[in-house]
Coordinates of C-alpha atoms in Angstrom, one line a residue:
Chain A
M65 CA 140.9 174.8 8.2
I66 CA 143.7 171.9 7.6
L67 CA 143.6 169.5 4.4
N68 CA 144.4 165.9 5.0
D69 CA 147.9 166.6 3.3
G70 CA 148.6 169.7 5.9
L71 CA 148.1 172.3 3.7
E72 CA 146.0 175.1 5.7
I73 CA 143.4 177.7 4.5
E74 CA 142.7 180.3 6.8
D75 CA 139.2 180.1 8.1
S76 CA 138.6 183.5 7.6
L77 CA 139.5 183.4 4.2
I78 CA 137.0 180.5 3.7
T79 CA 134.4 182.6 5.4
D80 CA 135.1 185.6 3.0
L81 CA 135.0 183.2 0.1
I82 CA 131.4 182.2 1.3
K83 CA 130.3 185.5 1.7
C84 CA 131.5 186.5 -2.0
G85 CA 129.8 183.7 -3.4
E86 CA 126.6 184.8 -1.9
Q87 CA 127.2 188.4 -2.9
A88 CA 127.7 187.3 -6.2
H89 CA 124.8 185.2 -6.3
E90 CA 122.6 187.9 -5.2
I91 CA 123.9 190.5 -7.7
S92 CA 123.7 188.1 -10.5
Q93 CA 120.3 187.4 -9.6
A94 CA 119.4 190.6 -9.4
H95 CA 120.6 190.8 -12.9
H96 CA 119.0 187.5 -14.6
L97 CA 116.0 189.2 -15.7
D98 CA 117.8 191.5 -18.2
P99 CA 117.5 191.6 -22.0
G100 CA 119.5 188.8 -23.3
S101 CA 120.2 186.6 -20.1
N102 CA 119.6 183.0 -19.8
G103 CA 120.8 179.9 -17.6
F104 CA 124.3 180.3 -19.1
T105 CA 124.8 183.8 -18.6
F106 CA 123.6 183.8 -14.9
G107 CA 126.3 181.0 -14.3
S108 CA 128.8 182.8 -15.8
D109 CA 128.0 186.1 -14.4
R110 CA 128.1 184.6 -10.8
Y111 CA 131.5 182.6 -11.4
H112 CA 133.1 186.2 -12.6
R113 CA 131.6 188.4 -10.0
A114 CA 132.5 185.9 -7.4
T115 CA 136.0 185.6 -8.5
E116 CA 136.4 189.5 -8.7
L117 CA 134.8 190.0 -5.4
S118 CA 137.4 187.5 -3.8
T119 CA 140.5 188.5 -5.3
P120 CA 141.2 191.3 -2.3
F121 CA 140.6 188.8 0.3
L122 CA 142.8 186.5 -1.5
E123 CA 145.5 189.1 -2.0
D124 CA 145.3 190.2 1.6
S125 CA 145.8 186.2 2.6
G126 CA 149.3 186.3 0.6
F127 CA 147.9 184.9 -2.6
R128 CA 149.2 185.9 -6.0
V129 CA 146.2 186.2 -8.1
T130 CA 146.0 185.8 -11.8
R131 CA 143.6 184.9 -14.7
K132 CA 144.2 182.0 -17.0
G133 CA 141.4 182.8 -19.8
A134 CA 138.2 183.3 -17.7
G135 CA 139.5 181.3 -14.7
L136 CA 140.9 182.6 -11.6
R137 CA 144.2 181.5 -10.2
A138 CA 145.3 182.1 -6.5
A139 CA 149.1 181.0 -5.7
R140 CA 151.2 180.9 -2.6
E141 CA 153.8 178.7 -1.1
G142 CA 152.6 175.2 -1.9
L143 CA 149.1 175.8 -2.3
E144 CA 147.4 176.9 -5.5
L145 CA 143.3 177.7 -5.7
H146 CA 140.9 177.3 -8.6
F147 CA 137.7 178.3 -8.7
A148 CA 134.4 176.9 -9.9
T149 CA 130.7 176.8 -9.7
A150 CA 128.0 174.2 -9.6
R151 CA 124.5 173.6 -10.1
G152 CA 123.9 171.3 -7.4
S153 CA 125.0 170.8 -3.7
D154 CA 126.1 166.8 -4.7
L155 CA 129.4 167.1 -6.5
T156 CA 129.6 163.5 -6.8
N157 CA 126.6 163.8 -9.4
K158 CA 127.8 164.3 -13.0
A159 CA 124.8 166.6 -13.7
N160 CA 125.9 169.1 -10.8
F161 CA 129.6 169.1 -11.2
D162 CA 131.2 167.5 -13.8
I163 CA 134.6 166.7 -12.5
G164 CA 136.6 165.7 -15.7
A165 CA 134.8 168.4 -17.8
S166 CA 138.0 170.8 -18.8
N167 CA 141.8 170.1 -19.5
A168 CA 142.4 172.4 -16.6
R169 CA 140.7 170.2 -14.1
H170 CA 142.7 167.1 -15.6
R171 CA 145.9 169.2 -15.2
A172 CA 144.8 170.1 -11.5
A173 CA 144.5 166.4 -10.9
Q174 CA 147.5 165.2 -12.7
V175 CA 149.7 167.8 -10.7
N176 CA 148.1 166.7 -7.4
L177 CA 148.9 163.2 -7.8
Y178 CA 152.5 164.4 -9.0
V179 CA 152.9 166.3 -5.9
Q180 CA 151.3 163.9 -3.9
N181 CA 154.1 161.2 -4.9
S182 CA 156.9 163.0 -4.7
F183 CA 159.6 163.3 -1.7
E184 CA 160.4 166.4 0.0
G185 CA 163.1 168.2 -1.1
I186 CA 162.7 167.2 -4.9
D187 CA 162.9 170.0 -7.6
F188 CA 159.5 169.8 -9.2
G189 CA 160.3 170.6 -13.1
G190 CA 157.8 168.6 -14.7
F191 CA 155.0 171.0 -13.9
G192 CA 156.8 174.5 -14.7
G193 CA 158.8 174.0 -11.7
R194 CA 155.1 174.3 -9.2
A195 CA 155.6 172.5 -6.1
R196 CA 151.7 173.3 -5.3
S197 CA 148.7 171.4 -4.6
I198 CA 145.6 172.4 -6.6
I199 CA 142.7 173.1 -4.3
H200 CA 139.2 173.9 -5.8
V201 CA 136.8 176.1 -4.3
I202 CA 133.2 175.6 -5.3
W203 CA 130.3 177.6 -5.2
S204 CA 127.1 175.6 -5.6
G205 CA 123.6 176.6 -6.7
D206 CA 121.2 177.7 -8.9
I207 CA 118.6 180.8 -9.8
D208 CA 115.9 178.9 -8.2
A209 CA 117.5 177.5 -5.1
G210 CA 120.1 180.2 -4.4
L211 CA 124.0 179.2 -3.2
T212 CA 123.5 176.2 -1.6
A213 CA 126.9 175.3 -0.5
V214 CA 130.3 176.1 -0.7
Y215 CA 133.2 173.3 -1.0
V216 CA 136.9 173.1 -0.9
G217 CA 138.3 169.9 -2.5
K218 CA 141.1 168.3 -4.1
M219 CA 140.8 166.0 -7.3
I220 CA 143.5 163.6 -8.3
E221 CA 143.8 161.6 -11.5
K222 CA 143.4 157.9 -11.3
S223 CA 143.8 154.8 -14.1
G224 CA 144.3 157.5 -16.7
Q225 CA 141.7 159.3 -17.8
H226 CA 139.4 158.9 -14.6
L227 CA 139.4 161.8 -12.1
E228 CA 137.8 162.0 -8.5
W229 CA 137.7 163.9 -5.4
E230 CA 140.4 162.8 -2.9
E231 CA 139.0 165.4 -0.3
L232 CA 135.7 167.3 -0.7
V233 CA 135.0 169.5 2.6
R234 CA 131.7 171.0 2.9
V235 CA 132.4 174.6 4.4
D236 CA 129.3 176.5 4.4
G237 CA 126.9 176.7 7.1
S238 CA 127.3 173.2 8.6
G239 CA 131.0 173.4 8.0
I240 CA 133.7 174.7 9.8
Q241 CA 133.1 178.4 10.6
V242 CA 130.0 178.3 12.7
T243 CA 130.4 176.8 15.9
L244 CA 128.7 178.0 19.5
D245 CA 132.5 178.3 20.9
K246 CA 133.1 181.3 18.6
L247 CA 129.6 183.0 18.7
D248 CA 130.7 183.7 22.0
D249 CA 133.7 186.2 20.9
T250 CA 131.4 189.0 20.3
E251 CA 130.4 190.9 23.5
I252 CA 126.6 190.6 24.4
P253 CA 124.9 194.1 24.8
M254 CA 122.2 193.1 27.3
P255 CA 121.5 189.8 29.5
T256 CA 120.5 186.8 27.0
Y257 CA 117.1 185.5 27.7
E258 CA 118.7 182.7 29.7
H259 CA 120.2 185.3 32.1
Q260 CA 117.2 187.6 32.7
P261 CA 115.8 187.1 36.3
E262 CA 113.7 184.1 36.8
P263 CA 110.2 184.9 37.5
V264 CA 108.9 184.1 41.1
F265 CA 105.4 183.0 42.4
H266 CA 104.8 182.4 46.1
L267 CA 102.0 179.4 46.5
G268 CA 100.2 179.1 50.1
L269 CA 98.1 177.2 51.8
I270 CA 94.7 178.4 52.2
S271 CA 94.3 176.7 55.7
D272 CA 97.4 178.5 56.9
E273 CA 95.8 182.0 55.8
K274 CA 92.7 181.2 57.5
S275 CA 94.6 179.9 60.5
N276 CA 97.0 183.3 60.9
V277 CA 93.4 185.1 60.7
N278 CA 92.0 183.5 63.6
Chain B
M94 CA 77.2 156.0 44.7
S95 CA 76.4 155.2 41.2
T96 CA 72.6 156.3 41.8
E97 CA 74.0 159.4 43.4
N98 CA 76.3 159.8 40.2
A99 CA 73.3 159.3 37.9
A100 CA 71.3 161.9 39.5
A101 CA 73.7 164.8 39.5
F102 CA 74.8 163.5 35.7
T103 CA 75.3 166.6 33.2
G104 CA 75.4 165.9 29.9
N105 CA 78.1 168.3 28.9
R106 CA 80.7 166.3 31.3
L107 CA 79.8 163.2 29.3
R108 CA 80.7 165.2 26.0
L109 CA 84.0 166.2 27.6
A110 CA 84.7 162.9 28.4
R111 CA 84.0 161.5 25.0
F112 CA 86.2 164.3 23.2
R113 CA 88.8 163.7 25.8
V114 CA 89.1 160.2 23.8
G115 CA 88.4 161.5 20.7
L116 CA 84.8 159.3 20.2
T117 CA 82.6 160.4 18.0
I118 CA 78.8 159.8 19.6
K119 CA 78.3 156.5 17.1
D120 CA 81.7 155.0 18.6
L121 CA 80.7 155.7 21.9
A122 CA 77.2 154.2 21.5
E123 CA 78.6 151.1 20.1
R124 CA 81.1 150.5 23.0
V125 CA 78.4 151.1 25.3
G126 CA 75.5 149.3 23.7
V127 CA 73.0 151.8 23.8
T128 CA 71.6 154.0 20.3
H129 CA 72.9 156.7 18.8
S130 CA 70.3 159.0 19.9
S131 CA 70.6 158.0 23.5
I132 CA 74.0 159.5 23.6
S133 CA 72.7 162.5 21.9
Q134 CA 70.1 162.4 24.5
Y135 CA 72.5 162.1 27.3
E136 CA 74.4 165.0 25.9
T137 CA 71.8 167.2 25.5
G138 CA 70.2 166.6 28.8
R139 CA 67.1 165.5 27.7
T140 CA 67.5 162.1 29.6
R141 CA 69.8 160.5 31.9
P142 CA 71.9 157.1 31.6
T143 CA 70.6 154.4 34.5
P144 CA 73.4 154.0 36.8
A145 CA 74.6 150.8 34.8
T146 CA 75.0 152.5 31.8
L147 CA 76.5 155.3 33.2
A148 CA 79.3 152.7 34.9
K149 CA 79.5 151.7 30.8
L150 CA 80.2 155.5 30.0
A151 CA 82.5 155.9 32.4
L152 CA 84.5 152.6 31.2
A153 CA 84.5 153.6 27.6
T154 CA 85.6 157.2 28.5
G155 CA 88.5 156.2 30.8
V156 CA 87.0 158.4 33.7
S157 CA 85.2 157.5 36.7
P158 CA 81.6 157.8 37.1
G159 CA 81.9 160.8 39.4
F160 CA 83.5 162.8 36.4
F161 CA 79.9 163.1 35.2
S162 CA 78.9 164.7 38.2
F163 CA 81.5 166.9 38.6
D164 CA 79.8 170.3 39.5
R165 CA 82.4 172.3 40.8
R166 CA 82.6 174.7 37.9
P167 CA 80.3 174.6 34.5
V168 CA 82.1 173.4 31.3
S169 CA 83.3 176.5 29.3
S170 CA 80.1 177.3 27.5
S171 CA 81.6 178.5 24.2
G172 CA 83.8 175.3 24.0
L173 CA 85.7 175.0 20.8
D174 CA 84.3 178.2 19.6
G175 CA 85.9 180.3 22.2
T176 CA 89.4 178.8 21.8
H177 CA 92.1 180.1 20.0
F178 CA 93.1 177.4 17.3
R179 CA 95.8 177.7 14.5
S180 CA 95.8 176.2 11.5
L181 CA 92.2 175.3 11.4
R182 CA 92.5 173.8 7.9
S183 CA 95.2 171.1 8.8
T184 CA 93.6 169.9 12.1
S185 CA 90.3 167.9 12.2
K186 CA 87.7 168.8 14.8
A187 CA 88.2 165.4 16.5
V188 CA 91.7 166.4 17.1
R189 CA 90.8 170.2 18.4
S190 CA 87.9 168.5 20.2
S191 CA 90.3 166.3 22.1
A192 CA 92.8 169.1 22.7
W193 CA 90.1 171.6 24.1
A194 CA 89.2 168.7 26.5
W195 CA 92.5 168.6 27.7
S196 CA 92.5 172.2 28.3
E197 CA 89.1 171.8 30.4
L198 CA 90.6 169.3 32.4
V199 CA 93.4 171.6 33.4
L200 CA 90.4 174.0 34.8
D201 CA 89.2 171.2 36.6
V202 CA 92.5 170.4 38.2
S203 CA 93.4 174.2 39.0
D204 CA 89.7 174.4 40.5
I205 CA 90.4 171.7 43.0
L206 CA 93.8 172.9 43.7
E207 CA 92.3 176.3 44.4
R208 CA 90.3 174.8 47.3
Y209 CA 93.8 174.6 49.0
V210 CA 95.9 176.5 47.5
R211 CA 96.4 180.2 47.0
F212 CA 97.1 180.8 43.1
P213 CA 98.8 183.9 41.9
P214 CA 96.2 186.4 40.7
V215 CA 95.4 186.6 36.9
V216 CA 97.3 190.0 35.8
L217 CA 96.3 190.5 31.8
P218 CA 96.5 193.6 30.5
E219 CA 94.1 193.1 27.6
R220 CA 94.3 195.3 24.9
S221 CA 91.6 194.0 22.6
L222 CA 92.0 194.5 18.8
G223 CA 90.2 194.6 15.8
A224 CA 90.8 193.6 12.0
E225 CA 91.4 197.5 11.5
D226 CA 94.2 197.7 14.4
N227 CA 98.0 198.1 12.9
E228 CA 101.2 197.5 14.0
D229 CA 101.5 200.2 16.2
S230 CA 98.5 199.0 18.2
L231 CA 100.1 195.7 18.5
A232 CA 103.4 197.3 19.8
E233 CA 101.5 199.3 22.2
A234 CA 99.8 196.0 23.7
V235 CA 103.4 194.7 24.3
T236 CA 104.2 197.3 25.6
N237 CA 101.7 197.6 28.1
L238 CA 102.4 193.8 29.2
R239 CA 105.9 194.5 29.7
E240 CA 104.9 197.3 31.8
S241 CA 102.4 195.5 33.8
W242 CA 104.8 192.6 34.1
N243 CA 107.7 194.4 35.1
L244 CA 109.7 192.6 32.2
P245 CA 113.4 194.0 32.1
A246 CA 114.1 195.4 28.7
G247 CA 115.6 193.0 26.1
P248 CA 115.2 189.3 25.8
V249 CA 112.4 188.1 27.6
G250 CA 113.5 185.6 30.0
N251 CA 111.7 182.4 31.1
L252 CA 108.1 183.4 29.2
V253 CA 106.5 180.2 30.8
G254 CA 107.3 181.2 34.2
Q255 CA 106.3 184.7 33.6
M256 CA 102.8 183.3 32.5
E257 CA 102.2 181.4 35.2
A258 CA 103.5 184.2 37.8
H259 CA 100.6 186.3 36.6
G260 CA 98.0 183.5 36.9
I261 CA 97.8 181.8 33.5
L262 CA 97.6 178.1 33.8
V263 CA 100.1 176.7 31.3
T264 CA 100.5 172.4 30.4
R265 CA 102.0 170.3 27.9
A266 CA 99.7 168.1 26.2
P267 CA 101.5 165.0 24.3
L268 CA 98.0 164.5 22.6
V269 CA 98.2 168.0 20.8
A270 CA 101.3 167.0 19.0
N271 CA 98.8 165.5 16.4
G272 CA 98.7 168.8 14.2
V273 CA 97.8 171.1 17.1
D274 CA 100.8 173.2 17.8
A275 CA 99.4 175.4 20.9
F276 CA 96.3 176.7 21.6
S277 CA 94.6 179.0 24.5
H278 CA 91.2 180.2 25.9
F279 CA 89.9 182.2 28.9
Q280 CA 86.4 181.1 29.5
G281 CA 86.8 180.0 33.1
R282 CA 88.1 182.1 35.9
R283 CA 91.8 181.5 34.9
P284 CA 93.0 181.9 31.0
V285 CA 94.6 178.5 30.0
V286 CA 97.5 177.8 27.3
V287 CA 98.3 174.2 26.4
L288 CA 101.4 173.6 24.5
G289 CA 102.8 171.3 22.3
P290 CA 105.2 168.3 23.9
Q291 CA 108.4 168.8 25.6
E292 CA 110.6 167.3 23.0
K293 CA 109.7 170.0 20.6
D294 CA 112.6 172.8 19.9
A295 CA 112.6 175.1 22.9
A296 CA 112.7 178.2 20.6
R297 CA 109.7 177.5 18.9
S298 CA 107.8 176.4 21.8
R299 CA 108.4 179.8 23.5
F300 CA 107.1 181.7 20.2
D301 CA 104.0 179.4 20.4
A302 CA 103.6 180.6 24.1
A303 CA 104.0 184.1 23.2
H304 CA 101.4 183.6 20.4
E305 CA 98.9 182.2 22.8
L306 CA 99.6 184.9 25.2
G307 CA 98.9 187.5 22.5
H308 CA 95.8 186.0 21.9
L309 CA 95.0 186.4 25.5
V310 CA 96.2 189.8 25.4
C311 CA 94.4 190.8 22.1
H312 CA 91.6 188.8 21.4
P313 CA 88.8 188.1 24.1
E314 CA 86.7 187.0 21.4
A315 CA 88.1 184.0 19.8
D316 CA 87.4 184.4 15.7
P317 CA 89.0 181.8 13.8
G318 CA 90.0 182.1 10.4
G319 CA 90.0 186.1 11.0
S320 CA 92.8 188.5 11.5
Q321 CA 93.4 187.2 14.8
E322 CA 96.2 184.5 13.8
H323 CA 98.4 186.8 12.1
Q324 CA 98.1 189.7 15.1
A325 CA 98.8 187.1 17.8
H326 CA 102.0 186.1 15.3
A327 CA 102.9 189.8 15.2
F328 CA 102.5 190.1 18.9
A329 CA 104.8 187.2 19.8
A330 CA 107.5 188.6 17.3
E331 CA 107.6 191.8 18.9
L332 CA 107.4 190.6 22.3
L333 CA 110.4 188.1 21.6
M334 CA 112.4 190.3 19.1
P335 CA 111.2 194.0 19.5
R336 CA 111.6 196.1 16.4
Q337 CA 113.7 199.0 18.5
H338 CA 116.4 196.2 18.9
M339 CA 116.0 194.2 15.8
I340 CA 116.3 196.7 13.4
D341 CA 120.2 197.4 14.8
L342 CA 120.9 193.4 15.5
L343 CA 119.7 191.7 12.5
P344 CA 122.0 191.4 9.7
R345 CA 121.4 192.8 6.4
R346 CA 122.8 189.5 4.5
F347 CA 122.2 185.8 5.7
D348 CA 124.9 184.9 8.0
L349 CA 124.2 181.8 9.8
G350 CA 126.8 182.3 12.6
A351 CA 125.0 186.0 13.2
Y352 CA 121.5 183.9 13.2
A353 CA 122.6 181.5 15.7
R354 CA 124.1 183.8 17.9
L355 CA 120.9 186.0 18.1
K356 CA 119.0 182.7 18.6
H357 CA 120.8 182.4 21.9
E358 CA 120.6 185.7 23.1
W359 CA 116.8 186.2 22.3
G360 CA 115.8 182.8 22.9
V361 CA 114.2 182.5 19.3
S362 CA 114.4 180.4 16.2
I363 CA 116.5 181.4 13.4
A364 CA 113.4 180.8 11.2
A365 CA 111.6 183.3 13.2
L366 CA 114.3 185.7 13.0
L367 CA 114.6 185.5 9.4
Y368 CA 110.9 186.1 9.4
R369 CA 111.3 188.9 11.5
A370 CA 114.1 190.6 9.3
K371 CA 111.9 190.2 6.1
K372 CA 108.8 191.7 7.8
L373 CA 110.9 194.6 9.0
E374 CA 112.3 195.0 5.3
I375 CA 115.9 194.3 6.8
I376 CA 116.3 191.4 3.9
S377 CA 114.3 191.4 0.9
D378 CA 111.6 188.8 0.1
A379 CA 113.9 187.1 -2.3
A380 CA 116.8 186.9 0.3
Y381 CA 114.5 185.7 2.8
R382 CA 113.3 182.9 0.3
R383 CA 116.8 182.1 -0.3
A384 CA 117.9 182.0 3.1
V385 CA 114.9 179.6 4.0
V386 CA 115.9 177.4 1.2
T387 CA 119.2 177.0 2.2
M388 CA 118.6 176.1 5.8
N389 CA 115.9 173.9 4.8
K390 CA 118.6 172.0 2.5
N391 CA 121.2 171.6 4.8
Y392 CA 119.2 171.0 8.0
G393 CA 115.6 170.4 7.2
R394 CA 112.4 171.8 8.1
T395 CA 112.1 170.3 11.5
N396 CA 116.1 170.1 12.6
E397 CA 117.1 173.8 13.1
P398 CA 120.8 173.9 14.3
F399 CA 122.2 175.3 17.6
P400 CA 119.1 174.6 19.7
L401 CA 118.6 176.2 22.7
Q402 CA 119.9 174.2 25.7
R403 CA 117.0 175.2 28.2
S404 CA 113.4 174.2 27.8
E405 CA 110.7 175.8 29.8
R406 CA 108.7 173.6 31.7
P407 CA 105.2 174.7 33.6
T408 CA 105.6 174.4 37.1
L409 CA 102.7 176.1 38.6
L410 CA 100.3 172.8 38.9
Q411 CA 103.0 170.3 40.0
S412 CA 104.1 173.0 42.9
A413 CA 100.6 173.3 43.8
I414 CA 100.0 169.4 43.8
K415 CA 103.3 168.9 46.1
L416 CA 102.0 171.6 48.4
V417 CA 98.8 169.9 49.2
N418 CA 100.7 166.5 49.1
S419 CA 102.5 168.3 52.3
T420 CA 98.9 168.5 54.0
G421 CA 98.6 164.7 53.5
L422 CA 96.2 164.8 51.0
A423 CA 97.5 161.9 48.2
V424 CA 97.2 162.7 44.2
E425 CA 94.9 159.8 44.1
D426 CA 92.6 161.6 46.3
L427 CA 92.7 165.1 44.4
A428 CA 92.2 162.9 41.1
N429 CA 89.1 161.1 42.6
E430 CA 87.5 164.4 43.2
I431 CA 87.4 165.5 39.4
G432 CA 86.9 161.7 38.3
I433 CA 90.1 161.3 36.6
S434 CA 92.9 158.8 37.2
A435 CA 96.3 160.1 39.2
D436 CA 98.0 159.5 35.8
D437 CA 96.1 161.7 34.1
L438 CA 96.3 164.3 36.8
N439 CA 100.2 164.2 36.8
A440 CA 100.3 164.6 33.2
I441 CA 98.1 167.5 33.3
A442 CA 100.3 168.9 36.0
G443 CA 103.6 168.0 34.1
S444 CA 104.6 165.6 36.8
S445 CA 104.2 162.1 35.1
S446 CA 105.8 158.7 36.1
E447 CA 108.5 159.8 33.2
R448 CA 109.7 163.0 35.1
P449 CA 110.5 161.9 38.6
D450 CA 112.5 164.7 39.2
V451 CA 109.4 166.6 40.0
L452 CA 108.3 164.3 42.7
L453 CA 110.5 166.0 45.3
D454 CA 110.0 166.8 48.8
I455 CA 108.9 170.3 49.9

């Protein structure tokens, strides 16, 4: 997928990240009834499993993967991925995803604004020399509903403390990966239902039969 | 003519006409201006209406007086009880009665047409199943059908066409959109399958057809509320998604792309594939529930993505009508013989005025 500002994330990587989220969700769900578990441990467990499972795919795509505290960071030229989980599929709803909840999100929004307002060729010294937009990958869902959506989004800071999504793209099922064109890539082992031979039935007039007999 | 019709009047035909338009005995009595018990007596054959009342009954039920004296075949004696309906709890008796009347009219139409046209013989390898029969018996019934009908291995092609080629009358009834997905019976000379309207998702409609075929093959006696619905469902699943292939093809994890591809290869809905994966224990119950929730959340319950491009339309009756038309007999003449309107005849045959493409020269 190509974001509005021309940054590109490979479709294959997006697919892998979706699958990692699903797998992490299933594993965490299987452990949800373990002693000492609650809704918070589920969310935390799912996040850590998802980021661990994603790491090899990120590295294969040329990202340098680091951890800052609990958070996973994946960086390559011009782009840094941050990861998050959300309860519901509507990321503009504060109850589902608090866009400004952490300092890390504020900083990401400030960085994006800074990069966006800079000119090509300028040395980006203000943020530790990073000339990267920060893109969030968000796995949505809860223990009951399952993994309901996966988003890729970019947030910016507006008017001081206020953060908002500048771009937010849903990439699971209804998103970019699944199109019928792409489904045709795999060889089909036998005729599809549409290519099976059409049944044939012949209707004849009874009067014709009688006249033939006569 | 009215006097002749009154003399040849049969009560079962009146009940059929009343069911067709969804009227209760009380409704009909009020419309005709007779007592409730008079209608009951007409229907049970204890008394006959006068020619004047007969004309009113015809007007109230939208048929011609001749409809009541159509004697080329008896109305199916088992009636509603002999018909395989799904979801008895979600449909009223009035809706089911109306739907059943449609299927009886299909038999009327085929009866008239078979005076002129040789239809394909009925080939239905029956394999009667009881509640004690297991999945192996069902698989055997499906194998028998595939062999008898000479179906190639793998996906089943045009299922409605296959059914018609083997003598089954198939029709789409707009009226059954009202809660009855599809139904079938084999009470006359030919089995009848009534499917939902054309607009319905083609994949689901194919499954409905396979389900009804399962009833015709496995359940000569309808037993609403018993194990028959479950067995017909399993029959349809095995016919359209054979276990031997699905075990290898269905993904172990929910992957919409993979399921969409299977949908287009096998002509079945993603919902049916998911359920099949659960029944074959390829995915867990929990994974199934999660996948269903995800699908419903993203697309809703009735708007499955990647719809099939081809929907299966019954053609047997309309082809027979065209053949009869070629001899100079008009649709109106055929309709008159049954006592229904030409529009009704066209609708039953699937060649209503909204579909001019079927009114072709032979």
